Tab-separated table of C-alpha atoms and ligand atoms in Angstrom:
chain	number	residue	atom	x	y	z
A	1	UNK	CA	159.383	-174.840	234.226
A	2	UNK	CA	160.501	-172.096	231.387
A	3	UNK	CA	163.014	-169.606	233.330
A	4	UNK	CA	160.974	-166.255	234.500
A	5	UNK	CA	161.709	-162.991	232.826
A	6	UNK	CA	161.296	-159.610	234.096
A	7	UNK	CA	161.918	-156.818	231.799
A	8	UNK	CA	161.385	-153.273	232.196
A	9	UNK	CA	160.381	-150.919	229.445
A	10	UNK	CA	162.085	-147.294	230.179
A	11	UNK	CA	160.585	-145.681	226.757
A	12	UNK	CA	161.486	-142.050	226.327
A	13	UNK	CA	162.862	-141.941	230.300
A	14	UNK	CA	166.137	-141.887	231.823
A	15	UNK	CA	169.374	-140.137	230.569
A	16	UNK	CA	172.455	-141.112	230.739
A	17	UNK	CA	173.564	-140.641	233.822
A	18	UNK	CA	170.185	-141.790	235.210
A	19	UNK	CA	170.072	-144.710	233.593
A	20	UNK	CA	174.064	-145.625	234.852
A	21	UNK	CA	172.664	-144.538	238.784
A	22	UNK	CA	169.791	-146.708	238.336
A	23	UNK	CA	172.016	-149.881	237.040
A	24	UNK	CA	174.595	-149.302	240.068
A	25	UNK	CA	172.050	-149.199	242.870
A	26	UNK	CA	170.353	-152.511	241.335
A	27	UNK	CA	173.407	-153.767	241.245
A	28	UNK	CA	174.308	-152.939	244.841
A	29	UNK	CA	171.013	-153.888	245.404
A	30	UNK	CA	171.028	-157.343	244.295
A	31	UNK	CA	174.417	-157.893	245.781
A	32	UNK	CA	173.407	-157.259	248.879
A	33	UNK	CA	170.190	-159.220	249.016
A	34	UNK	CA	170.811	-162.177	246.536
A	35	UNK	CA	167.789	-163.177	244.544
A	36	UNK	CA	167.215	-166.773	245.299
A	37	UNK	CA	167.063	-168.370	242.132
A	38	UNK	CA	168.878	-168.799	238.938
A	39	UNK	CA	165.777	-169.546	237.170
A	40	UNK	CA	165.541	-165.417	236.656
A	41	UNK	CA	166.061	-163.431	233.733
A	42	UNK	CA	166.311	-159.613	234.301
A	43	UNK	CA	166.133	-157.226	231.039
A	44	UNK	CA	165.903	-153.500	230.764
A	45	UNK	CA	165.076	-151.828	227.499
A	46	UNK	CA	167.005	-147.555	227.716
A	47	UNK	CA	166.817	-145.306	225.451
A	48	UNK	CA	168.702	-145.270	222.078
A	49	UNK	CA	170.824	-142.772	223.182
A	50	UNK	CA	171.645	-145.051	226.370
A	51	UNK	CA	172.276	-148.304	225.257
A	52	UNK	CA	175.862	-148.634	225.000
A	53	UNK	CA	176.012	-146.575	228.176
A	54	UNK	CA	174.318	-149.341	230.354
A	55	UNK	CA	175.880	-152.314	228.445
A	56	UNK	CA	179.560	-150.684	228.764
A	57	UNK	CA	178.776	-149.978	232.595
A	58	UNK	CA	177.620	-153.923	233.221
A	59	UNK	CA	180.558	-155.785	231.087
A	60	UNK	CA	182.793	-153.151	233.401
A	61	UNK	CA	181.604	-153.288	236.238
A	62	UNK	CA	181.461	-157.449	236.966
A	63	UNK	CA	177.663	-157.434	236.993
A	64	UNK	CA	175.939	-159.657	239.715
A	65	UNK	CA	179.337	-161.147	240.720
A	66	UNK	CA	178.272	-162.247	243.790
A	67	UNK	CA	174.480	-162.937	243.233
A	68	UNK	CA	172.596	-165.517	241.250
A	69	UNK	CA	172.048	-163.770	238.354
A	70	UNK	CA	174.955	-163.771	236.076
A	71	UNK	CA	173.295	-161.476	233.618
A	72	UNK	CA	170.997	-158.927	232.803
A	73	UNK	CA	169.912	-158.165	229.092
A	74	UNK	CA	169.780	-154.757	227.605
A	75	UNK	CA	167.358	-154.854	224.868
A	76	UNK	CA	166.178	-151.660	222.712
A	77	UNK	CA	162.724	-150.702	222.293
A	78	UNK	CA	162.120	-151.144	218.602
A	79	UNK	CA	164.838	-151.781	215.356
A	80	UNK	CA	164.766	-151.478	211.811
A	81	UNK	CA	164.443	-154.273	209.742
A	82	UNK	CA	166.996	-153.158	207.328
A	83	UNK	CA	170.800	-153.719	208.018
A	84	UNK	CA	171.215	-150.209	206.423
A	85	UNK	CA	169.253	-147.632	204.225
A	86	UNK	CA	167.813	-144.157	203.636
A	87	UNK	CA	165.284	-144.626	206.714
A	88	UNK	CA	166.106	-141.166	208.784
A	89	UNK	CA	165.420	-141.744	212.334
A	90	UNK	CA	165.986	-145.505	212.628
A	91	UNK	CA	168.262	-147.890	213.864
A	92	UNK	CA	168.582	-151.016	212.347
A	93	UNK	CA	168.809	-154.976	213.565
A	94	UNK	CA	172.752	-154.749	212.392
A	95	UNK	CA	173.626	-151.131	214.519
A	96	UNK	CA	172.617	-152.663	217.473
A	97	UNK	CA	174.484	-155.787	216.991
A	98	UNK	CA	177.521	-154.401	216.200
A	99	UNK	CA	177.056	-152.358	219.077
A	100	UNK	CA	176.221	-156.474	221.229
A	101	UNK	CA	172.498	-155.390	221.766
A	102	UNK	CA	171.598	-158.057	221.059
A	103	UNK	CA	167.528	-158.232	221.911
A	104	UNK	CA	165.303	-155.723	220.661
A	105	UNK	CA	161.285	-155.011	221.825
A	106	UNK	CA	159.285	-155.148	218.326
A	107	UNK	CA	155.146	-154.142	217.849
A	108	UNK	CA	154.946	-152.530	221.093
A	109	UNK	CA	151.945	-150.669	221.101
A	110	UNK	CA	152.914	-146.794	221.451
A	111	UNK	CA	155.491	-147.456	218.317
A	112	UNK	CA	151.970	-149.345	216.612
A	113	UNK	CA	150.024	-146.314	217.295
A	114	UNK	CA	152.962	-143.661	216.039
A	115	UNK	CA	154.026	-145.765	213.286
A	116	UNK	CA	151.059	-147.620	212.342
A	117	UNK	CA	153.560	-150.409	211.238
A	118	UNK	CA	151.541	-153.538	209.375
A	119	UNK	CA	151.960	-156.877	210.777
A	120	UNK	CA	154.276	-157.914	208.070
A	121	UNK	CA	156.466	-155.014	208.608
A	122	UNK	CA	156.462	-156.331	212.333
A	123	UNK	CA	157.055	-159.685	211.043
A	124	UNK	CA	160.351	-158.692	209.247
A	125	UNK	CA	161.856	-156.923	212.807
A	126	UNK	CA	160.890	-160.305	213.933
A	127	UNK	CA	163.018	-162.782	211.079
A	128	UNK	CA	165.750	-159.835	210.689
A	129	UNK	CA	166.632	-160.332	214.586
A	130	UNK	CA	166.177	-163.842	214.648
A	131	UNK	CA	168.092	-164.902	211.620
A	132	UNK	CA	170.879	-162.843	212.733
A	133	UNK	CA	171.164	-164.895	216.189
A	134	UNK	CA	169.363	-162.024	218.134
A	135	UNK	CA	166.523	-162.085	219.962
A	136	UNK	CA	162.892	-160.625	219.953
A	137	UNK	CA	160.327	-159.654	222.288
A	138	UNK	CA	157.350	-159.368	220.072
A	139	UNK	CA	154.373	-157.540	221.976
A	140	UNK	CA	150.771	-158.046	220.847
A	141	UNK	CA	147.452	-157.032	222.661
A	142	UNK	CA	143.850	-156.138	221.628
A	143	UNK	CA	142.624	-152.819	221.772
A	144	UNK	CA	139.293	-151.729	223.498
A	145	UNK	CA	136.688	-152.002	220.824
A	146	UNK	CA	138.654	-155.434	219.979
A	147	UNK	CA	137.882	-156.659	223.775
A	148	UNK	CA	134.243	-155.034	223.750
A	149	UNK	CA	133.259	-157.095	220.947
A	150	UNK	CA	134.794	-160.707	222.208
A	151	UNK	CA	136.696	-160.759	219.431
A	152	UNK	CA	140.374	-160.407	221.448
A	153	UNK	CA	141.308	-164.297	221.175
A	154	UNK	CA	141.529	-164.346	217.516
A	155	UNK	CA	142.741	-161.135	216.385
A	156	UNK	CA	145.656	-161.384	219.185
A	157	UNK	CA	146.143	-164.922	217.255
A	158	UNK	CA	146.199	-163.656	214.096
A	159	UNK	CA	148.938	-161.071	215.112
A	160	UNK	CA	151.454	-164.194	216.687
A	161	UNK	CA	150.592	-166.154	213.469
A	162	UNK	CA	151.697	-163.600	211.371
A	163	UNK	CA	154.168	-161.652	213.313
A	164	UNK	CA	156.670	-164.927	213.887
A	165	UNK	CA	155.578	-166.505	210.220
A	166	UNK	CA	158.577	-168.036	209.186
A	167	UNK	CA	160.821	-168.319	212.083
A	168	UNK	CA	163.021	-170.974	211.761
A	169	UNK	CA	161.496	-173.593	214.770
A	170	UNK	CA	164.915	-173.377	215.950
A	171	UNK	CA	164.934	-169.418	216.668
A	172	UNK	CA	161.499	-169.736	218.243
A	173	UNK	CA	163.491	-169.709	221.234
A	174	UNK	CA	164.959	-166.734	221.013
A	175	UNK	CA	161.084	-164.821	220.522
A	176	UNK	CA	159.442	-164.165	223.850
A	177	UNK	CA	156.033	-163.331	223.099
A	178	UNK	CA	154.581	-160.130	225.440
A	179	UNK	CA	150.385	-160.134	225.460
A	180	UNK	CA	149.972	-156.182	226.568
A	181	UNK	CA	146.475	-155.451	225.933
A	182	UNK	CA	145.992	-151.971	225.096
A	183	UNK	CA	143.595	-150.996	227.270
A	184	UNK	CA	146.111	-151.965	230.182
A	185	UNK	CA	148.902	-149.876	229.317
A	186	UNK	CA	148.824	-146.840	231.409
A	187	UNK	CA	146.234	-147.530	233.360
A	188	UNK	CA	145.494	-148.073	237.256
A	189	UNK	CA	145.286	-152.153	237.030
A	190	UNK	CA	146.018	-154.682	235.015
A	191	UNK	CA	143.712	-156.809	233.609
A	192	UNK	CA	142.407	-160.279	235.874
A	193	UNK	CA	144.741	-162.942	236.277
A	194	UNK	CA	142.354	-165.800	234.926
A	195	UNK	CA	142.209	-163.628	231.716
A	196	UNK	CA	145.824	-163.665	230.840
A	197	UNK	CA	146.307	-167.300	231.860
A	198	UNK	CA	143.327	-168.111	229.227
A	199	UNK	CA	144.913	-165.772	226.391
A	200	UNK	CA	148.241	-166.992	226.872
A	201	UNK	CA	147.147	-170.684	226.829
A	202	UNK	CA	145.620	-169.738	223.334
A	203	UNK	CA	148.716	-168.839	222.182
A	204	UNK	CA	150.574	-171.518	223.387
A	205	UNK	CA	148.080	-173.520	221.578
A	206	UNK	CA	148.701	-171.457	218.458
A	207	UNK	CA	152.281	-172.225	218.746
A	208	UNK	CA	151.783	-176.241	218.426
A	209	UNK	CA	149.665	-175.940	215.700
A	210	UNK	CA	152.323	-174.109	213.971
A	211	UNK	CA	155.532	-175.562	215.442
A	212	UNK	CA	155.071	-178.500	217.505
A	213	UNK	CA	154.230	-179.262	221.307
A	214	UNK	CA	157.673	-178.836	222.351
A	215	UNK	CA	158.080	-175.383	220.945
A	216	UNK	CA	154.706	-174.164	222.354
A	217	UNK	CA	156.074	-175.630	225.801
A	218	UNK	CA	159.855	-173.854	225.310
A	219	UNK	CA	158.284	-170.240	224.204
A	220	UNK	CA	158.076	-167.802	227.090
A	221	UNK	CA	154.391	-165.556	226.851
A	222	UNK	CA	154.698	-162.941	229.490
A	223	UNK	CA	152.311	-160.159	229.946
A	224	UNK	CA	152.512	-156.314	230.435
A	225	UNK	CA	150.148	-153.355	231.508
A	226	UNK	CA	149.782	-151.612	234.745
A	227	UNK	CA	151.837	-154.032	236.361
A	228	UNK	CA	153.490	-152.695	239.744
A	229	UNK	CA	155.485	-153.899	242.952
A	230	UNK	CA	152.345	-154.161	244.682
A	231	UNK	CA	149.858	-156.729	242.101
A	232	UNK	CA	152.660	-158.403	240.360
A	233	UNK	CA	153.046	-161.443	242.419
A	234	UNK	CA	149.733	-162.979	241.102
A	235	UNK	CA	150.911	-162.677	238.059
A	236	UNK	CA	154.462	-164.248	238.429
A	237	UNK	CA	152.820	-167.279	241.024
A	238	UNK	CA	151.214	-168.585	237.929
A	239	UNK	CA	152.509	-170.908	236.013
A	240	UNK	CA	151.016	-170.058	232.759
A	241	UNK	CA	153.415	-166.501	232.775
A	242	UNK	CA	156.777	-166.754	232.218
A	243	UNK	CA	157.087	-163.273	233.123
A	244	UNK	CA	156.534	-159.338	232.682
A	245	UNK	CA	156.927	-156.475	230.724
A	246	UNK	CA	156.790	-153.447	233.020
A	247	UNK	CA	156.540	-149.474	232.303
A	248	UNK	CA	156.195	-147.073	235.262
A	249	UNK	CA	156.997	-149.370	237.557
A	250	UNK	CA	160.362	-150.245	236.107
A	251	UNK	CA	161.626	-146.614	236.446
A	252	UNK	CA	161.706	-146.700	239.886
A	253	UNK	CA	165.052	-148.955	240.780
A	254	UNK	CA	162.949	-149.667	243.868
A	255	UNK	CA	159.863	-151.531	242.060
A	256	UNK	CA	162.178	-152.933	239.775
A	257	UNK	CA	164.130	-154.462	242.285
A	258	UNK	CA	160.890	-155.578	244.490
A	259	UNK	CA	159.530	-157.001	241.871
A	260	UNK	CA	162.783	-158.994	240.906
A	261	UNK	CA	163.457	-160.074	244.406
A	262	UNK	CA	160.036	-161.202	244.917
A	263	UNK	CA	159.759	-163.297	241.709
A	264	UNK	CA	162.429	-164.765	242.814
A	265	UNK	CA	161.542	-165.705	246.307
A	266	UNK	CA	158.065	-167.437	244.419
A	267	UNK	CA	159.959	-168.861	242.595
A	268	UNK	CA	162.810	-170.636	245.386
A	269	UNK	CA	159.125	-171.413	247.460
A	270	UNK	CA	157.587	-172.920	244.733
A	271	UNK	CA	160.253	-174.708	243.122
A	272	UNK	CA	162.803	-175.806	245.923
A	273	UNK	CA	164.694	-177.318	243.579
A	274	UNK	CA	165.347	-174.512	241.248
A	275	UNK	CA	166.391	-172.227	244.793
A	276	UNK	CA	170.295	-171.745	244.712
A	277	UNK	CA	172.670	-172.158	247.641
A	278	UNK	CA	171.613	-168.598	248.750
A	279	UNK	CA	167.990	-169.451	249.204
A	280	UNK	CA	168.930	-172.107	251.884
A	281	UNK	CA	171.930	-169.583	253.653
A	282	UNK	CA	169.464	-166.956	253.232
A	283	UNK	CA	166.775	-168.883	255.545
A	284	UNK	CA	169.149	-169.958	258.228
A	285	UNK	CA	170.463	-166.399	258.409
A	286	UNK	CA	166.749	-165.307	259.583
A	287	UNK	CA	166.276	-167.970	261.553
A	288	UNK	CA	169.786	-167.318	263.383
A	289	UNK	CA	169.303	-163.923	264.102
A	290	UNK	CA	165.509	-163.729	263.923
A	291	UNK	CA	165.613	-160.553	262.902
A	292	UNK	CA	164.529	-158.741	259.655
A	293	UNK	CA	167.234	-158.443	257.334
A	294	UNK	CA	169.140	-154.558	256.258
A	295	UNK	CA	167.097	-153.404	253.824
A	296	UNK	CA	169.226	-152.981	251.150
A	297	UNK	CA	167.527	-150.420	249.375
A	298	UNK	CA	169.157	-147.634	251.634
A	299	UNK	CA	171.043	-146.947	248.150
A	300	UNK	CA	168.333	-145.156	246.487
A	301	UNK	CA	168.313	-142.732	249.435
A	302	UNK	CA	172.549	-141.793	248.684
A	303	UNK	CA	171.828	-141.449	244.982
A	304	UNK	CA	168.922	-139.523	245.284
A	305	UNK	CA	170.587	-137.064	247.614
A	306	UNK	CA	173.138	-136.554	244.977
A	307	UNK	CA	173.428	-133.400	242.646
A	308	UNK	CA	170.892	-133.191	240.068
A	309	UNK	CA	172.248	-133.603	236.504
A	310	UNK	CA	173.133	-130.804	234.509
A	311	UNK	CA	170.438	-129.525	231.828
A	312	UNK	CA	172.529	-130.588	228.817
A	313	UNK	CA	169.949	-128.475	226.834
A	314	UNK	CA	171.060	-125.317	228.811
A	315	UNK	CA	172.987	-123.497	226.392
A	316	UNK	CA	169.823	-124.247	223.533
A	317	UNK	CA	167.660	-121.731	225.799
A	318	UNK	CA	169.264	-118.438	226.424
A	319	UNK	CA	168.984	-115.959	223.711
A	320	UNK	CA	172.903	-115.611	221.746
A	321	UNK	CA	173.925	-112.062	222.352
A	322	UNK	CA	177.375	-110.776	220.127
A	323	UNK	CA	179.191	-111.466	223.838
A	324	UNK	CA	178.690	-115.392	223.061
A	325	UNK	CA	179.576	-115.948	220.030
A	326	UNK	CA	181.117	-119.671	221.758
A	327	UNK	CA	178.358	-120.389	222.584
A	328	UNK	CA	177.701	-123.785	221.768
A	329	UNK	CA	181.255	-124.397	222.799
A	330	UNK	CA	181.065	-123.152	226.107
A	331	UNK	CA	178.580	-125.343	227.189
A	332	UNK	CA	180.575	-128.067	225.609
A	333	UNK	CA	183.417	-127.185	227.640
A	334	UNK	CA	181.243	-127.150	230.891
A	335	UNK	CA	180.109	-130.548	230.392
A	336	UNK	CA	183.910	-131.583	229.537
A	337	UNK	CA	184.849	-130.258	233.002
A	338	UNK	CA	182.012	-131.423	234.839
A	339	UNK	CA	182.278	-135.110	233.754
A	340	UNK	CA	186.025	-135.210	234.116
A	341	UNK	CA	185.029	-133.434	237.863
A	342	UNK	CA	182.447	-136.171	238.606
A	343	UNK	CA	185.512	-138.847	237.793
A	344	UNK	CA	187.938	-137.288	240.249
A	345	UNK	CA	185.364	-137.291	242.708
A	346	UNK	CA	184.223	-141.325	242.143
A	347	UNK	CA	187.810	-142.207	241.911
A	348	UNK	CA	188.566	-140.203	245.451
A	349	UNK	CA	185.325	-142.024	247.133
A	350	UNK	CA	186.109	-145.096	245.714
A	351	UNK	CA	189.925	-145.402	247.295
A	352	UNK	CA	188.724	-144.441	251.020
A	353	UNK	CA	185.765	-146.593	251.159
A	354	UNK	CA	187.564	-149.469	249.653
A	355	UNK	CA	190.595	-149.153	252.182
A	356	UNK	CA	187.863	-148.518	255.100
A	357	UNK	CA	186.411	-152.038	253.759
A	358	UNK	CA	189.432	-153.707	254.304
A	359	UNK	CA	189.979	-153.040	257.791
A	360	UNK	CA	186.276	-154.181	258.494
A	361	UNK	CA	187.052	-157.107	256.881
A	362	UNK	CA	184.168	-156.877	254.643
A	363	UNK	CA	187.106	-155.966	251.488
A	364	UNK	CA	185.254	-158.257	249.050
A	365	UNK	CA	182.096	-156.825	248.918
A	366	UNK	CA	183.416	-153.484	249.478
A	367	UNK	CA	186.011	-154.184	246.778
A	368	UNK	CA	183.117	-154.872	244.563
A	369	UNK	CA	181.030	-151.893	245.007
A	370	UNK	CA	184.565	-150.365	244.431
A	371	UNK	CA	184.830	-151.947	240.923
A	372	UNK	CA	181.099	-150.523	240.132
A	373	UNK	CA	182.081	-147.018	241.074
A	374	UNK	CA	185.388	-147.456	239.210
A	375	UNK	CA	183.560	-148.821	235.783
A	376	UNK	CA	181.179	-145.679	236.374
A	377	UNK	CA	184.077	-143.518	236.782
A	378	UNK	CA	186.268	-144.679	233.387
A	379	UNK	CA	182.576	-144.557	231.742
A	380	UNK	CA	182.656	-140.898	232.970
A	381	UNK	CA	186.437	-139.937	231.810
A	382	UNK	CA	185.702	-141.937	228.458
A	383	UNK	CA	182.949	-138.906	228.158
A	384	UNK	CA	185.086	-136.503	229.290
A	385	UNK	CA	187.748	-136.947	226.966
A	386	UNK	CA	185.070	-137.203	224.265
A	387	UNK	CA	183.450	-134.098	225.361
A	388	UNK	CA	186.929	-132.322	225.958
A	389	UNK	CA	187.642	-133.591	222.457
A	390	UNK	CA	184.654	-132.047	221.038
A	391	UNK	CA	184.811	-128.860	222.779
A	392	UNK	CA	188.418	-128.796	220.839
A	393	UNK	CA	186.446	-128.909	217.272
A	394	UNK	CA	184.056	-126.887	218.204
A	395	UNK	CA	186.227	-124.239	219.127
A	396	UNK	CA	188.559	-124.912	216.361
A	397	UNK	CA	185.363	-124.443	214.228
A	398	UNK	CA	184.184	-120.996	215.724
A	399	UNK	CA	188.167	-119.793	215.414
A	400	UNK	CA	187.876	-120.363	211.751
A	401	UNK	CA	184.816	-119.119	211.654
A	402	UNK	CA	185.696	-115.305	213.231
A	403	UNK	CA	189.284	-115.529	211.443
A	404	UNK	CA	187.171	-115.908	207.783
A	405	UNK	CA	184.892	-113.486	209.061
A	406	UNK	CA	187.392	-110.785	209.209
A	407	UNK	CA	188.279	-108.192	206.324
A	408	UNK	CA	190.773	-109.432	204.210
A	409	UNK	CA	194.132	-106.790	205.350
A	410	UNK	CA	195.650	-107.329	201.601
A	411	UNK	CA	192.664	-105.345	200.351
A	412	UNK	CA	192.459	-102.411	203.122
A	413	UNK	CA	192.671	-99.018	201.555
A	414	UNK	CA	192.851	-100.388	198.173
A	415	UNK	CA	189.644	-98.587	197.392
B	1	LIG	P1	152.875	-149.890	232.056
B	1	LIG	O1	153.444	-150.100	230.595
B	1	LIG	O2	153.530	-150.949	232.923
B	1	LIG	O3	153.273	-148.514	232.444
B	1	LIG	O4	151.393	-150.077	231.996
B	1	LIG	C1	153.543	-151.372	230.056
B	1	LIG	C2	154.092	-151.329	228.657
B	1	LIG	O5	153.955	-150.294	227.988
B	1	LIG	O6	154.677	-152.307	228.200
């Protein structure tokens, strides 16, 4: 069996201290619960602007220490196929390495449908990421009037055959191929399950023609659209899909994790074999007690009930009157203070609660949930000091500014 893959699409959602309250309660989440397999990828694609957030918080914060799933990818949600260049607005294959992003999301269909990007343009994303060890998740999907016409089988071929021409056979493994058809994304249901099992077979079939058996037997297909917590497990049960990419229902850390668990709990039923150690504990703990166990999605509640985040945009809508002139660096400042106030407060919560942990003898878990809240909280001060910093330049800036602005003294009554 090819390991399962969940990813979750965030497009233009989440900022940055969303996305880092979203990756601790999962985290929490997932400690407390364990999923029940290794055979489980997890992947979340941020925003630009978040990336190195959420990949700083997991290498910080021990990620999945103490359940199955060693790792969790952050991918982006499109590159440039350039390593650099006059392309304003883009970020290329190279940025995000350097930065250790090290998958990317390529022909999704809202960047086809801004972008209008050819297939060989999406076929270069595809060999830029791949020939520089990184990895691709290459979505393709027929639109309506493609469907209505039974034509959907061959133009969704033609896209795989030229959208991963000349991959190497040995960095086929590093493409997952998403089949999103159009008319799926954003919508109330996803399309049948016998229909994605037949398109996905095609491609598979596709893939040996190309490649070889093997490689059409190693290349995960997963499929995406209007997939939620509640019709996903038809999907995953199937043998034919290695997985799914998943929109709305990702942005909710609740879905996401339902939908993680639950793959994961087919996948332990299905395949005993491929259940860890905590599938077995896990079973004689309900029989023991015979009781359901704590839901461990109490978390969303706490982080929910927390402060709303500051509208960083703030400053951008009052009207400058000649009493502001700092504008720009006030609100700077504020943001300075507030982040380096949030820190205090996670480093005062975390020392309590950890110490409280230890006399209930439950220190290691507590000391882990510790170590989240402490990563969050150096993540904070590492923006506060950059925030304080540029609060420094701006003001420096607006000094310079007023002290040029004023009349030159040498030449006062010279007239
Ligand atoms: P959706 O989006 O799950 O919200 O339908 C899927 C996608 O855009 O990949």
């Amino acid at each position: 069996m090819r390991r399962k893959i969940i990813i979750g699409n965030w497009k233009m959602n989440k900022d940055r201290k969303e996305a880092i309250n979203y990756l601790m309660t999962l985290n929490k989440m997932l400690n407390r619960s364990h999923l029940l397999t290794d055979e489980l990828d997890l992947a979340l694609a941020p925003s630009y602007l978040c990336l190195i957030a959420c990949k700083t918080y997991i290498a910080r914060a021990g990620w999945f220490t103490r359940n199955s799933v060693s790792n969790i990818i952050i991918s982006a949600q499109n590159c440039n196929s350039e390593p650099s260049g006059n392309y304003t607005g883009c970020v290329s294959y190279a940025q995000l390495k350097e930065e250790g992003i090290n998958t990317s999301i390529v022909g999704h269909w809202e960047v086809r449908a801004l972008e209008h990007p050819t297939e060989e343009d999406i076929n270069k994303q595809v060999l830029a990421l791949t020939n520089n060890g990184m990895n691709a998740i290459l979505c393709v999907g027929d639109p309506k009037e493609v469907s209505d016409a039974h034509n959907s089988v061959s133009y969704i071929l033609n896209q795989v055959e030229q959208d991963i021409k000349g991959v190497l056979i040995d960095n086929l493994p590093n493409v997952i191929i998403a089949y999103e058809p159009v008319y799926a994304i954003g919508q109330a249901d996803p399309i049948a399950v016998g229909t994605v099992e037949a398109v996905i077979k095609e491609i598979r079939n596709k893939i040996k023609d190309l490649y070889n058996e093997a490689a059409a037997n190693s290349i995960r297909i997963v499929y995406g659209g209007s997939i939620n917590s509640a019709n996903y497990n038809n999907y995953i049960s199937s043998e034919q899909i290695d997985g799914l990419l998943i929109g709305r229902s990702s942005l909710d850390v609740t879905s996401f994790y339902d939908i993680a668990y639950g793959t994961s709990q087919i996948i332990a039923k299905n395949y005993p074999s491929l259940g860890n150690k905590y599938y077995v504990l896990k079973q004689k703990e309900i029989a023991a007690t015979n009781k359901p166990l704590p839901d461990p999605r109490h978390h969303v509640k706490d982080l929910n009930a927390k402060e709303a985040s500051p509208d960083p945009n703030a400053h951008l809508k009052q009207q400058p009157t000649s009493e502001q002139p700092n504008l720009s660096a006030n609100a700077t400042q504020d943001w300075a203070s507030k982040w380096a106030k949030d820190w205090q407060d996670a480093k005062a919560t975390g020392a309590p609660a950890l110490q409280e942990a230890k006399e209930q003898e439950r220190s290691k878990e507590w000391s882990e949930e510790w170590a989240t809240t402490k990563a969050s909280a150096i993540a904070n001060e590492d923006w506060a000091s950059k925030w304080a910093k540029n609060w420094q330049d701006a003001k420096a800036t607006a000094t310079n500014n007023q002290e040029s602005a004023l009349p030159d003294e040498s030449n006062v009554g010279n007239k």
